[in-house]
Coordinates of C-alpha atoms and ligand atoms in Angstrom, one line a residue:
X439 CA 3.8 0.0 2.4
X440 CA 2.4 -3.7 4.0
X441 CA 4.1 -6.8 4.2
X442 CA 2.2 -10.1 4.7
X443 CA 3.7 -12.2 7.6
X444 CA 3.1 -16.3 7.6
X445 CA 4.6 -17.6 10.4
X446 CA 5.0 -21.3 11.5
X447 CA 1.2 -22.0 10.4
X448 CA -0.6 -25.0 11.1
X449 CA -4.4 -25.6 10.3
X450 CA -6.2 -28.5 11.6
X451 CA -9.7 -28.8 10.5
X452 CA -12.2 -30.4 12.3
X453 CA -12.8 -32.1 15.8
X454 CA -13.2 -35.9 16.2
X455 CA -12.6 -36.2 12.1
X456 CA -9.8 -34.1 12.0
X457 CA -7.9 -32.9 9.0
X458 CA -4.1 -31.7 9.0
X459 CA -4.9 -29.1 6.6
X460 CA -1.7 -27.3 6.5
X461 CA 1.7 -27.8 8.7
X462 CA 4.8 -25.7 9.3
X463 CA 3.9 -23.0 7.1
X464 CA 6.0 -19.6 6.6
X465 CA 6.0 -16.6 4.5
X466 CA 6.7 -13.3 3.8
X467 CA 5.1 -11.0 0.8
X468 CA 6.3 -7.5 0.3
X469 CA 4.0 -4.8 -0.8
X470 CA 3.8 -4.9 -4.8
X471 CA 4.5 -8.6 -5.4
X472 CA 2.8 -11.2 -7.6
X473 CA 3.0 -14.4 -6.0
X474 CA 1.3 -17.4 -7.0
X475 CA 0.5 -20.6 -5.0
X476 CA 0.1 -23.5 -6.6
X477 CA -0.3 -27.4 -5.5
X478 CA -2.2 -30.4 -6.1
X479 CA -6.1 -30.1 -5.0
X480 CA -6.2 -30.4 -1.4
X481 CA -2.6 -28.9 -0.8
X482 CA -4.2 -26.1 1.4
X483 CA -4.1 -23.3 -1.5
X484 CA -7.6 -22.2 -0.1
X485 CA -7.0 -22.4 3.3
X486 CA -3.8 -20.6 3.5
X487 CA -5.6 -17.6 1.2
X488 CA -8.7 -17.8 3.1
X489 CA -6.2 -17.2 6.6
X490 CA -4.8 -14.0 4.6
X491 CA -8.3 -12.9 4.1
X492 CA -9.0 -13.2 7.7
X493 CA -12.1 -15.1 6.7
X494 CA -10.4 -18.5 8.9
X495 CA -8.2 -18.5 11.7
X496 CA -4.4 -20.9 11.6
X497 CA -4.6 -23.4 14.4
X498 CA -1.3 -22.5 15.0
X499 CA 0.9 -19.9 14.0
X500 CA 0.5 -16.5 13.0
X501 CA -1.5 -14.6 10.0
X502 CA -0.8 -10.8 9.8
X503 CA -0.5 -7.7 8.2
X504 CA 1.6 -5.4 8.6
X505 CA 0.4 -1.6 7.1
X506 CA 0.8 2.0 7.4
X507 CA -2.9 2.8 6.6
X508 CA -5.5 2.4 9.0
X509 CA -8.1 -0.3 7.6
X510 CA -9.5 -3.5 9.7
X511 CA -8.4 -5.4 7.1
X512 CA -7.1 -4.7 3.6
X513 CA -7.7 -7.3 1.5
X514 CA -10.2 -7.9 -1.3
X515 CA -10.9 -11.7 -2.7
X516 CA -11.6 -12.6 -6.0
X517 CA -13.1 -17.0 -6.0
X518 CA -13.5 -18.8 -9.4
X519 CA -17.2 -19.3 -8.5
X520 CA -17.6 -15.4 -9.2
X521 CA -19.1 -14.7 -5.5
X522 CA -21.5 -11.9 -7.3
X523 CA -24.8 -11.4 -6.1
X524 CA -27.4 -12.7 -9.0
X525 CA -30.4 -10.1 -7.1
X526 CA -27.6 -7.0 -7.7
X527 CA -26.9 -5.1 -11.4
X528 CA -22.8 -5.6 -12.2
X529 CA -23.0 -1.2 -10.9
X530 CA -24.8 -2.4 -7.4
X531 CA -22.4 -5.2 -6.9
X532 CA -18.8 -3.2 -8.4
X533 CA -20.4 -0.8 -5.4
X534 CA -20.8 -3.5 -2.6
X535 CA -18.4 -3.3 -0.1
X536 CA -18.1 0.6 -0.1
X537 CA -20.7 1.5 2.1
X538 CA -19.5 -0.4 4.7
X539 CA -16.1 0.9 4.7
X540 CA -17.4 4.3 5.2
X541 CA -16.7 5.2 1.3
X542 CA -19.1 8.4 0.8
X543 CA -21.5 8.4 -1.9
X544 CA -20.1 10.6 -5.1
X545 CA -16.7 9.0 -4.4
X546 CA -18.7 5.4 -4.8
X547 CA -19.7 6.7 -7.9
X548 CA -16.5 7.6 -8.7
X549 CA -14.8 4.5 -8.2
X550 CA -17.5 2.2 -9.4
X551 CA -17.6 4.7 -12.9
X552 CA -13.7 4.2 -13.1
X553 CA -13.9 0.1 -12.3
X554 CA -16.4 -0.5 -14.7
X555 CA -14.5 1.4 -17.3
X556 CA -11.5 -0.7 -16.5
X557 CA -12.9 -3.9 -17.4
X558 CA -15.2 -2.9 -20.3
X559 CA -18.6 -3.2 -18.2
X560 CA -20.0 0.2 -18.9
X561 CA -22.5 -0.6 -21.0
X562 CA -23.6 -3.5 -18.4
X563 CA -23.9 -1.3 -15.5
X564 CA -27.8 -2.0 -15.2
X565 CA -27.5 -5.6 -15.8
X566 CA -27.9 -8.5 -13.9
X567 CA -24.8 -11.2 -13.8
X568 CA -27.2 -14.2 -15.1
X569 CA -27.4 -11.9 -18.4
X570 CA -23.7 -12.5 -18.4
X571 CA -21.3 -14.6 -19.9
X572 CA -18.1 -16.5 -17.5
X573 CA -15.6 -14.0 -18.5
X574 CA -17.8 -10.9 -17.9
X575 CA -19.0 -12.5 -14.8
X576 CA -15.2 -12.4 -13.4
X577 CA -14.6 -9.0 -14.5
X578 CA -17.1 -7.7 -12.4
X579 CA -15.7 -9.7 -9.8
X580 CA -12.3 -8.3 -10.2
X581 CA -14.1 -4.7 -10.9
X582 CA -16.0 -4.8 -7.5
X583 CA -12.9 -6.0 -5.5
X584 CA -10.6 -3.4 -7.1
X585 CA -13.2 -0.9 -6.5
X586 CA -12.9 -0.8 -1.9
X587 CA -8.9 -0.5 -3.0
X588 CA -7.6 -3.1 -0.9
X589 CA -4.1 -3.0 -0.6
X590 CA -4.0 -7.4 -1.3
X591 CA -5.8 -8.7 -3.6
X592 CA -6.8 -12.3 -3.3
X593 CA -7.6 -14.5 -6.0
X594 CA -8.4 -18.1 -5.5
X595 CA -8.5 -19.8 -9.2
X596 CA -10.0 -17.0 -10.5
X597 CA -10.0 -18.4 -13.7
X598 CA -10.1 -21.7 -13.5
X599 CA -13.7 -22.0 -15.1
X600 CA -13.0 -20.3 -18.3
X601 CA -11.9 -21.7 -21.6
X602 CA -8.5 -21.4 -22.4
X603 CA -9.0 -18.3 -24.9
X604 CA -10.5 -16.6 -22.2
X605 CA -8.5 -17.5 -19.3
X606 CA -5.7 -15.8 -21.6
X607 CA -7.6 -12.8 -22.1
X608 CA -8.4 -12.4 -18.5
X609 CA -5.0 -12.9 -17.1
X610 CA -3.5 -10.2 -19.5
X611 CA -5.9 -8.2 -17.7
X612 CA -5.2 -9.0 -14.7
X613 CA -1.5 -8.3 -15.3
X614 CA -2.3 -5.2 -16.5
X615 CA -4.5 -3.8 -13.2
X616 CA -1.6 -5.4 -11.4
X617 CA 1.6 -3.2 -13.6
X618 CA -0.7 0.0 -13.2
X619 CA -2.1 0.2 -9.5
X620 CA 1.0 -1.6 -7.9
X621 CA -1.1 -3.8 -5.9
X622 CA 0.5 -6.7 -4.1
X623 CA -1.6 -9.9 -5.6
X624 CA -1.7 -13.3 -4.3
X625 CA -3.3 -16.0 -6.5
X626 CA -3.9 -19.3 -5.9
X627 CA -3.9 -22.0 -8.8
X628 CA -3.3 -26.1 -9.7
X629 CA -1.8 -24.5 -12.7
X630 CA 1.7 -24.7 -12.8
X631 CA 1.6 -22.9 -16.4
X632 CA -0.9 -20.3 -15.1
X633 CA 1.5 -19.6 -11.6
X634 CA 4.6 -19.1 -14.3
X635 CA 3.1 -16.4 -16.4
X636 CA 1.7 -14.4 -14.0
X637 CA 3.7 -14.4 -10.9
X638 CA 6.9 -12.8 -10.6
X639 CA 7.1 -15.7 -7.8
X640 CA 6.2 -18.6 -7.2
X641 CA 5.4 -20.7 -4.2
X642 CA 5.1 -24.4 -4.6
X643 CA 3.3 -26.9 -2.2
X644 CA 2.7 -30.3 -1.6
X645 CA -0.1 -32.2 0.5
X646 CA -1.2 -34.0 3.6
X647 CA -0.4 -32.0 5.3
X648 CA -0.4 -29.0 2.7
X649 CA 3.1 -27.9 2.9
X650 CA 5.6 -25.1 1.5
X651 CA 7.9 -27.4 -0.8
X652 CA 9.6 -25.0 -2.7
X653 CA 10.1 -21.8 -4.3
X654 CA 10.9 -20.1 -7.7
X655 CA 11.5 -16.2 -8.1
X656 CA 11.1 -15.7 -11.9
X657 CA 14.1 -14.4 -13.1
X658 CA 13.0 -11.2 -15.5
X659 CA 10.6 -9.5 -13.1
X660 CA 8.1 -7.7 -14.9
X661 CA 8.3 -3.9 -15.1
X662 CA 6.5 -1.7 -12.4
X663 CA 4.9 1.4 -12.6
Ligands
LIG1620 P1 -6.8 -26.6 -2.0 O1 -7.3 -25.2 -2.0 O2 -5.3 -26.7 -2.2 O3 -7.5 -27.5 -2.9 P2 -8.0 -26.6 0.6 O4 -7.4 -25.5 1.4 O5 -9.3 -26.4 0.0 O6 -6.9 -27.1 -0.5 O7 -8.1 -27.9 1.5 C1 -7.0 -28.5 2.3 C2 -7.4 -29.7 3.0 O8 -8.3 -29.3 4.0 C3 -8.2 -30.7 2.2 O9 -7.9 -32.0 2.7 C4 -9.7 -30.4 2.4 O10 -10.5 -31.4 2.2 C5 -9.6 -29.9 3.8 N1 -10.6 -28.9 4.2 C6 -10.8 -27.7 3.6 N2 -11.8 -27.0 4.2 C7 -12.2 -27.8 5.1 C8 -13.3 -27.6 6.1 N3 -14.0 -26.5 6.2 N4 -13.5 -28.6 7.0 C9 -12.8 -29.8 6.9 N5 -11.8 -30.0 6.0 C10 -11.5 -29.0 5.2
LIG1621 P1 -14.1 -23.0 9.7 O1 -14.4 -23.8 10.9 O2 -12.6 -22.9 9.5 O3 -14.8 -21.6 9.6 P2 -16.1 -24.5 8.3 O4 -16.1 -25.8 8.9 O5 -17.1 -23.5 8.8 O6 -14.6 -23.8 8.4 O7 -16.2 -24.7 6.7 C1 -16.0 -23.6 5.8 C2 -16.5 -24.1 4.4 O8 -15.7 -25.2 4.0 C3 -17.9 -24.5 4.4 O9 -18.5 -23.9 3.3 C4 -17.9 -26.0 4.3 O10 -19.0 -26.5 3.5 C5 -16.6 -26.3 3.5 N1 -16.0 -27.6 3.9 C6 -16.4 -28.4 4.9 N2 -15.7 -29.5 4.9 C7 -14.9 -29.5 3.8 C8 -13.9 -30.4 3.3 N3 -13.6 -31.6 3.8 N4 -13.2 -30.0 2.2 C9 -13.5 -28.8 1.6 N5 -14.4 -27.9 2.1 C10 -15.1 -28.3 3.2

């Protein structure tokens, strides 16, 4: 079990140009959740996911993560620019990210067989992403975060490049990963339409500075397994 603690953050980027990125800031996200954040461009969506993912300190305030399991950090990010590398096959980059957290090498194999299963890349193991279409791009982005078994998964407009057919497609996915591995997922979107049918809550904010405004638990919570 983890729980995802926001408290009282501030971001301020910049020094002499200096940019109230996000004020006042608090949250709490309990292990298993779906909760979406969504705003205006510039509301801090980013920034507040990119402080969950350790990958930017708050100015003020506090970022943490609260777990049972022993892992420096246990989130995985998902960005709508696909973040693949173009010199890796879709098997080399599923399987990034294990070495380095000490995963050995049949269970890589393992995992990265299971993941590209999953998403219906199999039979593009030995390709490389420019062979790829958008859609397939962001499953092996989804495949390779899935894969180091982060207990958060961060998504930051993960789909925000696809067509609309698509998009659908993918987030029906996504929803189902989500319903069978129980994961807690936090996904960032302007879409109000996108943040309603996938999370099972929804955090609203507004800008300058980006701030919490409000907040909607969907009232028929999707089943869990
Ligand atoms: P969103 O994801 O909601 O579009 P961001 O978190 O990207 O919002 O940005 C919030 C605000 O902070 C915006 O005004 C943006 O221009 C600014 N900002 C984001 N990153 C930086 C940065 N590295 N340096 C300076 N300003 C930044
Ligand atoms: P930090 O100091 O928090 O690590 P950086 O200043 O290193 O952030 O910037 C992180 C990323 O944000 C960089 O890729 C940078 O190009 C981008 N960035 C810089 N300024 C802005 C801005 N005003 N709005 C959005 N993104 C920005």
């Amino acid at each position: 079990a983890h729980k995802i603690l926001i408290k009282d953050v501030a971001k301020v980027y910049g020094t002499r140009q200096t940019v109230d990125a996000l004020a006042d800031v608090n949250l709490t996200i309990d292990d298993g959740e779906f909760v979406c954040i969504v705003g205006p461009s510039g509301c801090g969506k980013s920034t507040l996911l990119r402080m969950v993912a350790n990958l930017h300190r708050p100015t003020a305030g506090s970022v943490e993560i609260v777990t049972e399991r022993a892992q420096p950090w246990p989130t995985a990010m998902v960005f709508q620019d696909y973040g693949i590398f173009p010199w890796k096959t879709v098997e080399q980059n599923v399987a990034f990210g294990l070495r380095p957290r000490g995963v050995g090498r049949a269970e890589t194999r393992q995992r990265v067989g299971r993941w590209l299963q999953q998403m219906g890349l199999t039979d593009f193991a030995k390709v490389y992403p420019a062979s790829l279409s958008g859609g397939m791009r962001q499953r092996v982005s989804i495949a390779r975060a899935m894969a180091v078994e982060p207990e958060v998964l961060l998504m930051d407009e993960p789909f925000a490049a696809l067509d609309a057919q698509l998009r659908r497609v993918l987030q029906e996915e996504l929803l189902a990963i989500w319903q069978k591995n129980a994961r807690t997922v936090v996904f960032v979107t302007h879409s109000l339409d996108e943040a309603i049918l996938l999370g099972d809550r929804v955090v609203v904010m507004s800008a300058r500075p980006g701030r919490i405004i409000g907040e909607h638990h969907v009232p028929f919570p999707r089943p869990r397994t």
